[in-house]
Tab-separated table of N, CA, C and O in Angstrom:
chain	number	residue	atom	x	y	z
R	19	UNK	N	119.967	-52.093	95.957
R	19	UNK	CA	120.171	-53.179	96.891
R	19	UNK	C	120.906	-54.320	96.193
R	19	UNK	O	120.539	-54.720	95.099
R	20	UNK	N	121.971	-54.818	96.803
R	20	UNK	CA	122.789	-55.879	96.213
R	20	UNK	C	122.127	-57.243	96.322
R	20	UNK	O	120.969	-57.368	96.731
R	21	UNK	N	122.893	-58.240	95.973
R	21	UNK	CA	122.389	-59.606	96.013
R	21	UNK	C	122.207	-60.045	97.460
R	21	UNK	O	123.075	-59.803	98.314
R	22	UNK	N	121.081	-60.670	97.739
R	22	UNK	CA	120.763	-61.114	99.093
R	22	UNK	C	121.186	-62.566	99.243
R	22	UNK	O	120.904	-63.391	98.380
R	23	UNK	N	121.884	-62.855	100.355
R	23	UNK	CA	122.320	-64.232	100.607
R	23	UNK	C	121.453	-64.843	101.698
R	23	UNK	O	121.143	-64.206	102.708
R	24	UNK	N	121.056	-66.097	101.488
R	24	UNK	CA	120.173	-66.788	102.429
R	24	UNK	C	120.828	-66.929	103.796
R	24	UNK	O	120.157	-66.836	104.834
R	25	UNK	N	122.126	-67.166	103.838
R	25	UNK	CA	122.844	-67.338	105.110
R	25	UNK	C	122.752	-66.075	105.964
R	25	UNK	O	122.624	-66.149	107.194
R	26	UNK	N	122.804	-64.903	105.309
R	26	UNK	CA	122.692	-63.636	106.040
R	26	UNK	C	121.273	-63.435	106.563
R	26	UNK	O	121.066	-62.841	107.630
R	27	UNK	N	120.297	-63.913	105.812
R	27	UNK	CA	118.892	-63.723	106.185
R	27	UNK	C	118.481	-64.576	107.381
R	27	UNK	O	117.612	-64.195	108.153
R	28	UNK	N	119.101	-65.747	107.525
R	28	UNK	CA	118.681	-66.680	108.578
R	28	UNK	C	118.847	-66.117	109.986
R	28	UNK	O	118.104	-66.454	110.885
R	29	UNK	N	119.813	-65.247	110.174
R	29	UNK	CA	120.039	-64.667	111.496
R	29	UNK	C	119.076	-63.549	111.856
R	29	UNK	O	118.974	-63.165	113.010
R	30	UNK	N	118.372	-63.018	110.866
R	30	UNK	CA	117.490	-61.866	111.103
R	30	UNK	C	116.150	-62.264	111.713
R	30	UNK	O	115.709	-63.402	111.585
R	31	UNK	N	115.511	-61.281	112.355
R	31	UNK	CA	114.172	-61.496	112.931
R	31	UNK	C	113.114	-61.365	111.843
R	31	UNK	O	113.371	-60.827	110.770
R	32	UNK	N	111.927	-61.820	112.156
R	32	UNK	CA	110.830	-61.810	111.187
R	32	UNK	C	110.467	-60.380	110.742
R	32	UNK	O	110.183	-60.150	109.565
R	33	UNK	N	110.479	-59.432	111.696
R	33	UNK	CA	110.132	-58.046	111.361
R	33	UNK	C	111.121	-57.467	110.347
R	33	UNK	O	110.725	-56.766	109.405
R	34	UNK	N	112.423	-57.777	110.557
R	34	UNK	CA	113.450	-57.293	109.637
R	34	UNK	C	113.252	-57.888	108.245
R	34	UNK	O	113.422	-57.201	107.231
R	35	UNK	N	112.890	-59.170	108.221
R	35	UNK	CA	112.679	-59.845	106.936
R	35	UNK	C	111.485	-59.242	106.195
R	35	UNK	O	111.552	-59.030	104.977
R	36	UNK	N	110.396	-58.968	106.913
R	36	UNK	CA	109.218	-58.381	106.254
R	36	UNK	C	109.533	-56.974	105.750
R	36	UNK	O	109.085	-56.596	104.667
R	37	UNK	N	110.339	-56.239	106.523
R	37	UNK	CA	110.742	-54.892	106.102
R	37	UNK	C	111.580	-54.970	104.820
R	37	UNK	O	111.359	-54.218	103.858
R	38	UNK	N	112.518	-55.900	104.802
R	38	UNK	CA	113.374	-56.076	103.629
R	38	UNK	C	112.547	-56.520	102.416
R	38	UNK	O	112.786	-56.080	101.290
R	39	UNK	N	111.560	-57.375	102.670
R	39	UNK	CA	110.685	-57.857	101.602
R	39	UNK	C	109.897	-56.692	100.986
R	39	UNK	O	109.768	-56.600	99.759
R	40	UNK	N	109.389	-55.809	101.838
R	40	UNK	CA	108.673	-54.625	101.351
R	40	UNK	C	109.578	-53.746	100.491
R	40	UNK	O	109.178	-53.269	99.431
R	41	UNK	N	110.814	-53.557	100.964
R	41	UNK	CA	111.771	-52.744	100.212
R	41	UNK	C	112.047	-53.354	98.837
R	41	UNK	O	112.077	-52.642	97.820
R	42	UNK	N	112.253	-54.661	98.829
R	42	UNK	CA	112.530	-55.341	97.565
R	42	UNK	C	111.339	-55.244	96.609
R	42	UNK	O	111.513	-55.051	95.399
R	43	UNK	N	110.141	-55.355	97.150
R	43	UNK	CA	108.941	-55.291	96.310
R	43	UNK	C	108.748	-53.887	95.725
R	43	UNK	O	108.354	-53.754	94.560
R	44	UNK	N	109.013	-52.872	96.540
R	44	UNK	CA	108.905	-51.507	96.006
R	44	UNK	C	109.969	-51.267	94.944
R	44	UNK	O	109.699	-50.635	93.917
R	45	UNK	N	111.171	-51.794	95.169
R	45	UNK	CA	112.245	-51.672	94.179
R	45	UNK	C	111.856	-52.362	92.870
R	45	UNK	O	112.082	-51.828	91.781
R	46	UNK	N	111.239	-53.528	92.988
R	46	UNK	CA	110.788	-54.257	91.800
R	46	UNK	C	109.728	-53.458	91.040
R	46	UNK	O	109.751	-53.406	89.803
R	47	UNK	N	108.840	-52.823	91.786
R	47	UNK	CA	107.799	-52.003	91.152
R	47	UNK	C	108.427	-50.848	90.374
R	47	UNK	O	108.030	-50.580	89.229
R	48	UNK	N	109.415	-50.185	90.964
R	48	UNK	CA	110.080	-49.068	90.275
R	48	UNK	C	110.840	-49.555	89.043
R	48	UNK	O	110.848	-48.885	88.007
R	49	UNK	N	111.444	-50.738	89.155
R	49	UNK	CA	112.167	-51.312	88.007
R	49	UNK	C	111.211	-51.654	86.868
R	49	UNK	O	111.539	-51.468	85.694
R	50	UNK	N	110.037	-52.127	87.217
R	50	UNK	CA	109.043	-52.466	86.193
R	50	UNK	C	108.522	-51.200	85.495
R	50	UNK	O	108.269	-51.218	84.295
R	51	UNK	N	108.381	-50.135	86.279
R	51	UNK	CA	107.989	-48.847	85.690
R	51	UNK	C	109.073	-48.382	84.723
R	51	UNK	O	108.787	-47.928	83.611
R	52	UNK	N	110.345	-48.529	85.132
R	52	UNK	CA	111.473	-48.134	84.285
R	52	UNK	C	111.491	-48.962	83.001
R	52	UNK	O	111.837	-48.449	81.931
R	53	UNK	N	111.102	-50.207	83.112
R	53	UNK	CA	111.062	-51.091	81.935
R	53	UNK	C	110.036	-50.588	80.921
R	53	UNK	O	110.297	-50.544	79.716
R	54	UNK	N	108.867	-50.203	81.420
R	54	UNK	CA	107.789	-49.713	80.550
R	54	UNK	C	108.176	-48.381	79.909
R	54	UNK	O	107.934	-48.153	78.717
R	55	UNK	N	108.798	-47.493	80.699
R	55	UNK	CA	109.155	-46.169	80.185
R	55	UNK	C	110.423	-46.190	79.344
R	55	UNK	O	110.822	-45.162	78.805
R	56	UNK	N	111.056	-47.355	79.228
R	56	UNK	CA	112.257	-47.462	78.408
R	56	UNK	C	113.507	-47.087	79.172
R	56	UNK	O	114.276	-46.230	78.736
R	57	UNK	N	113.709	-47.729	80.306
R	57	UNK	CA	114.873	-47.442	81.143
R	57	UNK	C	116.143	-48.062	80.580
R	57	UNK	O	116.142	-48.704	79.537
R	58	UNK	N	117.225	-47.875	81.331
R	58	UNK	CA	118.535	-48.388	80.920
R	58	UNK	C	118.567	-49.918	80.994
R	58	UNK	O	117.791	-50.541	81.716
R	59	UNK	N	119.485	-50.499	80.260
R	59	UNK	CA	119.629	-51.961	80.226
R	59	UNK	C	120.037	-52.512	81.582
R	59	UNK	O	119.666	-53.642	81.936
R	60	UNK	N	120.792	-51.723	82.343
R	60	UNK	CA	121.233	-52.172	83.672
R	60	UNK	C	120.040	-52.374	84.605
R	60	UNK	O	120.028	-53.290	85.435
R	61	UNK	N	119.026	-51.515	84.463
R	61	UNK	CA	117.821	-51.647	85.296
R	61	UNK	C	117.021	-52.876	84.888
R	61	UNK	O	116.450	-53.562	85.734
R	62	UNK	N	116.984	-53.154	83.600
R	62	UNK	CA	116.237	-54.309	83.122
R	62	UNK	C	116.865	-55.611	83.610
R	62	UNK	O	116.161	-56.553	83.957
R	63	UNK	N	118.186	-55.652	83.639
R	63	UNK	CA	118.862	-56.866	84.117
R	63	UNK	C	118.727	-57.021	85.633
R	63	UNK	O	118.856	-58.122	86.164
R	64	UNK	N	118.470	-55.918	86.318
R	64	UNK	CA	118.346	-55.954	87.782
R	64	UNK	C	117.018	-56.563	88.231
R	64	UNK	O	116.913	-57.047	89.359
R	65	UNK	N	116.005	-56.553	87.357
R	65	UNK	CA	114.693	-57.128	87.688
R	65	UNK	C	114.851	-58.582	88.110
R	65	UNK	O	114.289	-59.013	89.123
R	66	UNK	N	115.656	-59.324	87.345
R	66	UNK	CA	115.895	-60.745	87.641
R	66	UNK	C	116.491	-60.901	89.035
R	66	UNK	O	116.036	-61.746	89.822
R	67	UNK	N	117.493	-60.088	89.348
R	67	UNK	CA	118.169	-60.143	90.643
R	67	UNK	C	117.204	-59.870	91.797
R	67	UNK	O	117.210	-60.572	92.812
R	68	UNK	N	116.366	-58.859	91.629
R	68	UNK	CA	115.432	-58.470	92.697
R	68	UNK	C	114.382	-59.562	92.907
R	68	UNK	O	114.035	-59.886	94.050
R	69	UNK	N	113.898	-60.130	91.807
R	69	UNK	CA	112.890	-61.205	91.924
R	69	UNK	C	113.458	-62.397	92.691
R	69	UNK	O	112.786	-62.989	93.545
R	70	UNK	N	114.693	-62.761	92.382
R	70	UNK	CA	115.342	-63.887	93.072
R	70	UNK	C	115.582	-63.566	94.548
R	70	UNK	O	115.459	-64.433	95.404
R	71	UNK	N	115.894	-62.314	94.836
R	71	UNK	CA	116.098	-61.896	96.233
R	71	UNK	C	114.800	-62.001	97.023
R	71	UNK	O	114.790	-62.450	98.173
R	72	UNK	N	113.693	-61.591	96.396
R	72	UNK	CA	112.368	-61.715	97.030
R	72	UNK	C	112.090	-63.179	97.336
R	72	UNK	O	111.632	-63.534	98.425
R	73	UNK	N	112.401	-64.040	96.375
R	73	UNK	CA	112.176	-65.478	96.561
R	73	UNK	C	113.006	-66.014	97.722
R	73	UNK	O	112.513	-66.811	98.529
R	74	UNK	N	114.249	-65.546	97.833
R	74	UNK	CA	115.114	-65.999	98.931
R	74	UNK	C	114.557	-65.585	100.283
R	74	UNK	O	114.533	-66.377	101.222
R	75	UNK	N	114.108	-64.339	100.371
R	75	UNK	CA	113.563	-63.836	101.642
R	75	UNK	C	112.327	-64.649	102.032
R	75	UNK	O	112.196	-65.078	103.179
R	76	UNK	N	111.438	-64.876	101.076
R	76	UNK	CA	110.221	-65.652	101.358
R	76	UNK	C	110.550	-67.094	101.758
R	76	UNK	O	109.928	-67.657	102.662
R	77	UNK	N	111.544	-67.677	101.095
R	77	UNK	CA	111.958	-69.044	101.408
R	77	UNK	C	112.470	-69.131	102.836
R	77	UNK	O	112.078	-70.030	103.588
R	78	UNK	N	113.319	-68.199	103.226
R	78	UNK	CA	113.869	-68.205	104.589
R	78	UNK	C	112.751	-68.019	105.612
R	78	UNK	O	112.717	-68.707	106.642
R	79	UNK	N	111.809	-67.120	105.321
R	79	UNK	CA	110.684	-66.895	106.245
R	79	UNK	C	109.865	-68.169	106.417
R	79	UNK	O	109.525	-68.558	107.546
R	80	UNK	N	109.549	-68.824	105.303
R	80	UNK	CA	108.750	-70.052	105.372
R	80	UNK	C	109.495	-71.179	106.083
R	80	UNK	O	108.896	-71.930	106.858
R	81	UNK	N	110.799	-71.286	105.839
R	81	UNK	CA	111.588	-72.332	106.491
R	81	UNK	C	111.649	-72.130	107.998
R	81	UNK	O	111.533	-73.094	108.762
R	82	UNK	N	111.798	-70.874	108.427
R	82	UNK	CA	111.876	-70.619	109.867
R	82	UNK	C	110.539	-70.889	110.556
R	82	UNK	O	110.519	-71.464	111.651
R	83	UNK	N	109.427	-70.507	109.899
R	83	UNK	CA	108.114	-70.778	110.510
R	83	UNK	C	107.874	-72.284	110.601
R	83	UNK	O	107.386	-72.773	111.617
R	84	UNK	N	108.272	-73.019	109.573
R	84	UNK	CA	108.099	-74.477	109.582
R	84	UNK	C	108.958	-75.102	110.683
R	84	UNK	O	108.522	-76.017	111.388
R	85	UNK	N	110.165	-74.583	110.848
R	85	UNK	CA	111.070	-75.074	111.879
R	85	UNK	C	110.478	-74.839	113.276
R	85	UNK	O	110.529	-75.720	114.143
R	86	UNK	N	109.902	-73.660	113.489
R	86	UNK	CA	109.268	-73.346	114.779
R	86	UNK	C	108.074	-74.252	115.035
R	86	UNK	O	107.859	-74.710	116.164
R	87	UNK	N	107.290	-74.512	113.992
R	87	UNK	CA	106.142	-75.406	114.140
R	87	UNK	C	106.578	-76.825	114.477
R	87	UNK	O	105.957	-77.496	115.298
R	88	UNK	N	107.653	-77.289	113.837
R	88	UNK	CA	108.179	-78.628	114.143
R	88	UNK	C	108.587	-78.710	115.613
R	88	UNK	O	108.334	-79.695	116.292
R	89	UNK	N	109.227	-77.637	116.106
R	89	UNK	CA	109.642	-77.597	117.508
R	89	UNK	C	108.425	-77.614	118.432
R	89	UNK	O	108.421	-78.290	119.462
R	90	UNK	N	107.373	-76.875	118.049
R	90	UNK	CA	106.160	-76.785	118.869
R	90	UNK	C	105.434	-78.134	118.950
R	90	UNK	O	104.968	-78.543	120.005
R	91	UNK	N	105.332	-78.831	117.820
R	91	UNK	CA	104.585	-80.090	117.773
R	91	UNK	C	105.435	-81.320	118.052
R	91	UNK	O	104.980	-82.447	117.882
R	92	UNK	N	106.691	-81.126	118.499
R	92	UNK	CA	107.631	-82.237	118.636
R	92	UNK	C	107.092	-83.409	119.457
R	92	UNK	O	107.102	-84.544	119.024
R	93	UNK	N	106.599	-83.157	120.665
R	93	UNK	CA	106.155	-84.250	121.540
R	93	UNK	C	104.636	-84.329	121.677
R	93	UNK	O	104.121	-84.914	122.624
R	94	UNK	N	103.918	-83.741	120.727
R	94	UNK	CA	102.458	-83.777	120.757
R	94	UNK	C	101.969	-85.085	120.130
R	94	UNK	O	102.663	-85.710	119.322
R	95	UNK	N	100.759	-85.495	120.487
R	95	UNK	CA	100.207	-86.740	119.938
R	95	UNK	C	99.834	-86.573	118.477
R	95	UNK	O	100.107	-87.446	117.649
R	96	UNK	N	99.189	-85.458	118.150
R	96	UNK	CA	98.774	-85.222	116.766
R	96	UNK	C	99.560	-84.069	116.164
R	96	UNK	O	99.821	-83.076	116.829
R	97	UNK	N	99.941	-84.234	114.880
R	97	UNK	CA	100.677	-83.195	114.163
R	97	UNK	C	99.907	-82.810	112.918
R	97	UNK	O	99.150	-83.622	112.382
R	98	UNK	N	100.102	-81.591	112.431
R	98	UNK	CA	99.494	-81.217	111.153
R	98	UNK	C	100.029	-82.125	110.036
R	98	UNK	O	101.150	-82.632	110.129
R	99	UNK	N	99.232	-82.315	108.997
R	99	UNK	CA	99.591	-83.234	107.918
R	99	UNK	C	100.929	-82.902	107.275
R	99	UNK	O	101.700	-83.800	106.937
R	100	UNK	N	101.220	-81.620	107.110
R	100	UNK	CA	102.468	-81.258	106.433
R	100	UNK	C	103.707	-81.460	107.306
R	100	UNK	O	104.825	-81.396	106.804
R	101	UNK	N	103.528	-81.741	108.599
R	101	UNK	CA	104.667	-82.015	109.472
R	101	UNK	C	104.885	-83.506	109.688
R	101	UNK	O	105.888	-83.910	110.256
R	102	UNK	N	103.941	-84.318	109.252
R	102	UNK	CA	104.092	-85.769	109.389
R	102	UNK	C	105.019	-86.299	108.300
R	102	UNK	O	105.136	-85.700	107.246
R	103	UNK	N	105.661	-87.472	108.571
R	103	UNK	CA	106.534	-88.024	107.525
R	103	UNK	C	105.727	-88.462	106.299
R	103	UNK	O	104.645	-89.037	106.446
R	104	UNK	N	106.249	-88.193	105.102
R	104	UNK	CA	105.519	-88.455	103.866
R	104	UNK	C	105.410	-89.959	103.583
R	104	UNK	O	104.344	-90.489	103.408
R	105	UNK	N	106.557	-90.650	103.505
R	105	UNK	CA	106.624	-92.082	103.198
R	105	UNK	C	105.789	-92.405	101.963
R	105	UNK	O	105.818	-91.670	100.992
R	106	UNK	N	105.048	-93.518	101.992
R	106	UNK	CA	104.164	-93.833	100.865
R	106	UNK	C	102.762	-94.030	101.408
R	106	UNK	O	102.582	-94.280	102.602
R	107	UNK	N	101.783	-93.977	100.533
R	107	UNK	CA	100.390	-94.100	100.959
R	107	UNK	C	100.154	-95.445	101.657
R	107	UNK	O	99.493	-95.521	102.687
R	108	UNK	N	100.717	-96.514	101.091
R	108	UNK	CA	100.545	-97.858	101.656
R	108	UNK	C	101.159	-97.953	103.054
R	108	UNK	O	100.536	-98.509	103.972
R	109	UNK	N	102.344	-97.389	103.225
R	109	UNK	CA	102.994	-97.435	104.542
R	109	UNK	C	102.200	-96.631	105.559
R	109	UNK	O	102.037	-97.049	106.709
R	110	UNK	N	101.676	-95.464	105.143
R	110	UNK	CA	100.895	-94.641	106.078
R	110	UNK	C	99.622	-95.345	106.525
R	110	UNK	O	99.150	-95.141	107.638
R	111	UNK	N	99.046	-96.169	105.657
R	111	UNK	CA	97.800	-96.849	105.988
R	111	UNK	C	97.996	-98.211	106.656
R	111	UNK	O	97.054	-98.809	107.138
R	112	UNK	N	99.220	-98.708	106.664
R	112	UNK	CA	99.507	-100.021	107.261
R	112	UNK	C	99.276	-99.978	108.772
R	112	UNK	O	99.340	-98.918	109.395
R	113	UNK	N	99.004	-101.147	109.340
R	113	UNK	CA	98.805	-101.235	110.788
R	113	UNK	C	100.113	-100.961	111.513
R	113	UNK	O	101.188	-101.283	111.013
R	114	UNK	N	100.002	-100.392	112.699
R	114	UNK	CA	101.189	-100.139	113.509
R	114	UNK	C	101.641	-101.457	114.134
R	114	UNK	O	100.905	-102.451	114.115
R	115	UNK	N	102.838	-101.469	114.720
R	115	UNK	CA	103.354	-102.686	115.354
R	115	UNK	C	102.432	-103.135	116.482
R	115	UNK	O	102.190	-104.324	116.667
R	116	UNK	N	101.899	-102.166	117.222
R	116	UNK	CA	100.980	-102.488	118.328
R	116	UNK	C	99.706	-103.139	117.797
R	116	UNK	O	99.235	-104.143	118.337
R	117	UNK	N	99.153	-102.557	116.731
R	117	UNK	CA	97.919	-103.085	116.148
R	117	UNK	C	98.116	-104.484	115.565
R	117	UNK	O	97.212	-105.317	115.618
R	118	UNK	N	99.301	-104.735	115.034
R	118	UNK	CA	99.593	-106.062	114.481
R	118	UNK	C	99.636	-107.126	115.580
R	118	UNK	O	99.248	-108.276	115.351
R	119	UNK	N	100.106	-106.733	116.768
R	119	UNK	CA	100.262	-107.691	117.864
R	119	UNK	C	98.982	-107.993	118.624
R	119	UNK	O	98.936	-108.951	119.405
R	120	UNK	N	97.936	-107.245	118.427
R	120	UNK	CA	96.692	-107.437	119.171
R	120	UNK	C	95.982	-108.717	118.713
R	120	UNK	O	95.868	-108.987	117.521
R	121	UNK	N	95.541	-109.527	119.697
R	121	UNK	CA	94.796	-110.765	119.405
R	121	UNK	C	93.434	-110.678	120.093
R	121	UNK	O	93.351	-110.236	121.235
R	122	UNK	N	92.385	-111.147	119.407
R	122	UNK	CA	91.066	-111.143	120.046
R	122	UNK	C	90.908	-112.396	120.915
R	122	UNK	O	91.786	-113.262	120.949
R	123	UNK	N	89.781	-112.525	121.629
R	123	UNK	CA	89.556	-113.624	122.578
R	123	UNK	C	89.664	-114.984	121.893
R	123	UNK	O	90.288	-115.905	122.415
R	124	UNK	N	89.047	-115.091	120.729
R	124	UNK	CA	89.041	-116.368	120.009
R	124	UNK	C	90.467	-116.783	119.623
R	124	UNK	O	90.852	-117.949	119.787
R	125	UNK	N	91.236	-115.825	119.138
R	125	UNK	CA	92.622	-116.110	118.747
R	125	UNK	C	93.462	-116.508	119.959
R	125	UNK	O	94.282	-117.430	119.885
R	126	UNK	N	93.222	-115.834	121.103
R	126	UNK	CA	93.980	-116.144	122.316
R	126	UNK	C	93.653	-117.558	122.803
R	126	UNK	O	94.541	-118.321	123.192
R	127	UNK	N	92.361	-117.919	122.782
R	127	UNK	CA	91.939	-119.252	123.221
R	127	UNK	C	92.550	-120.321	122.317
R	127	UNK	O	93.031	-121.362	122.789
R	128	UNK	N	92.531	-120.089	121.035
R	128	UNK	CA	93.080	-121.031	120.056
R	128	UNK	C	94.581	-121.211	120.278
R	128	UNK	O	95.104	-122.333	120.217
R	129	UNK	N	95.256	-120.097	120.561
R	129	UNK	CA	96.700	-120.121	120.806
R	129	UNK	C	97.022	-120.933	122.064
R	129	UNK	O	97.985	-121.693	122.082
R	130	UNK	N	96.192	-120.793	123.114
R	130	UNK	CA	96.405	-121.539	124.352
R	130	UNK	C	96.132	-123.019	124.163
R	130	UNK	O	96.855	-123.863	124.674
R	131	UNK	N	95.073	-123.322	123.423
R	131	UNK	CA	94.688	-124.721	123.230
R	131	UNK	C	95.689	-125.458	122.344
R	131	UNK	O	96.047	-126.605	122.632
R	132	UNK	N	96.102	-124.832	121.275
R	132	UNK	CA	97.039	-125.476	120.337
R	132	UNK	C	98.243	-124.567	120.081
R	132	UNK	O	98.328	-123.909	119.054
R	133	UNK	N	99.169	-124.524	121.075
R	133	UNK	CA	100.331	-123.666	120.878
R	133	UNK	C	101.238	-124.205	119.764
R	133	UNK	O	101.157	-125.371	119.406
R	134	UNK	N	102.079	-123.338	119.244
R	134	UNK	CA	102.990	-123.759	118.184
R	134	UNK	C	103.968	-124.790	118.741
R	134	UNK	O	104.513	-124.604	119.822
R	135	UNK	N	104.151	-125.862	118.004
R	135	UNK	CA	105.006	-126.944	118.496
R	135	UNK	C	106.478	-126.565	118.390
R	135	UNK	O	106.882	-125.910	117.431
R	136	UNK	N	107.205	-127.032	119.413
R	136	UNK	CA	108.654	-126.790	119.424
R	136	UNK	C	109.345	-128.129	119.194
R	136	UNK	O	109.063	-129.116	119.862
R	137	UNK	N	110.209	-128.148	118.223
R	137	UNK	CA	110.927	-129.369	117.889
R	137	UNK	C	112.403	-129.213	118.268
R	137	UNK	O	112.985	-128.176	118.025
R	138	UNK	N	112.942	-130.308	118.827
R	138	UNK	CA	114.367	-130.328	119.149
R	138	UNK	C	115.086	-130.917	117.931
R	138	UNK	O	114.825	-132.045	117.544
R	139	UNK	N	115.943	-130.166	117.345
R	139	UNK	CA	116.656	-130.632	116.158
R	139	UNK	C	117.977	-131.242	116.580
R	139	UNK	O	118.740	-130.641	117.337
R	140	UNK	N	118.200	-132.490	116.100
R	140	UNK	CA	119.433	-133.181	116.453
R	140	UNK	C	120.559	-132.638	115.574
R	140	UNK	O	120.437	-132.560	114.364
R	141	UNK	N	121.684	-132.276	116.213
R	141	UNK	CA	122.795	-131.680	115.459
R	141	UNK	C	123.750	-132.723	114.929
R	141	UNK	O	123.813	-133.823	115.337
C-alpha cells in the first residue's frame, strides 16, 4: 500500500476508512514480523510509512466526527466541554454582558434617587 494522503481520505465514508485502517494495521503487523525474522531493509523502512498512514486515517476520522458534532450542537444551549471555545480560565469565569447589566432593587432605587449628573460643557 502506497502513501496515504489526507485529502483523498476526507471524501471517503467511515466504513471505508475503518476498512483501510484494518488493512494498514495488518500490514504493520506483517512488517513487524518481518523485522523480527530479519527481513529486507525495504520492509523495515516501510514500517515508518505505514505508521504515519495509520495516523493520517485516524486523524481524518476524528476530525470528521468532531465536525459532525459541531454541526449537531450548533444551535443548542449547552455544548460538550471540548466543543466550547477555550479562551482563558479568567475569561470563561467572567460575568456575561447580561449579568453585568443586572441591578438589584437597592441599586435601582439609588440610581433613581441620585442619577448621574449631566454637565453642559461650554465650547
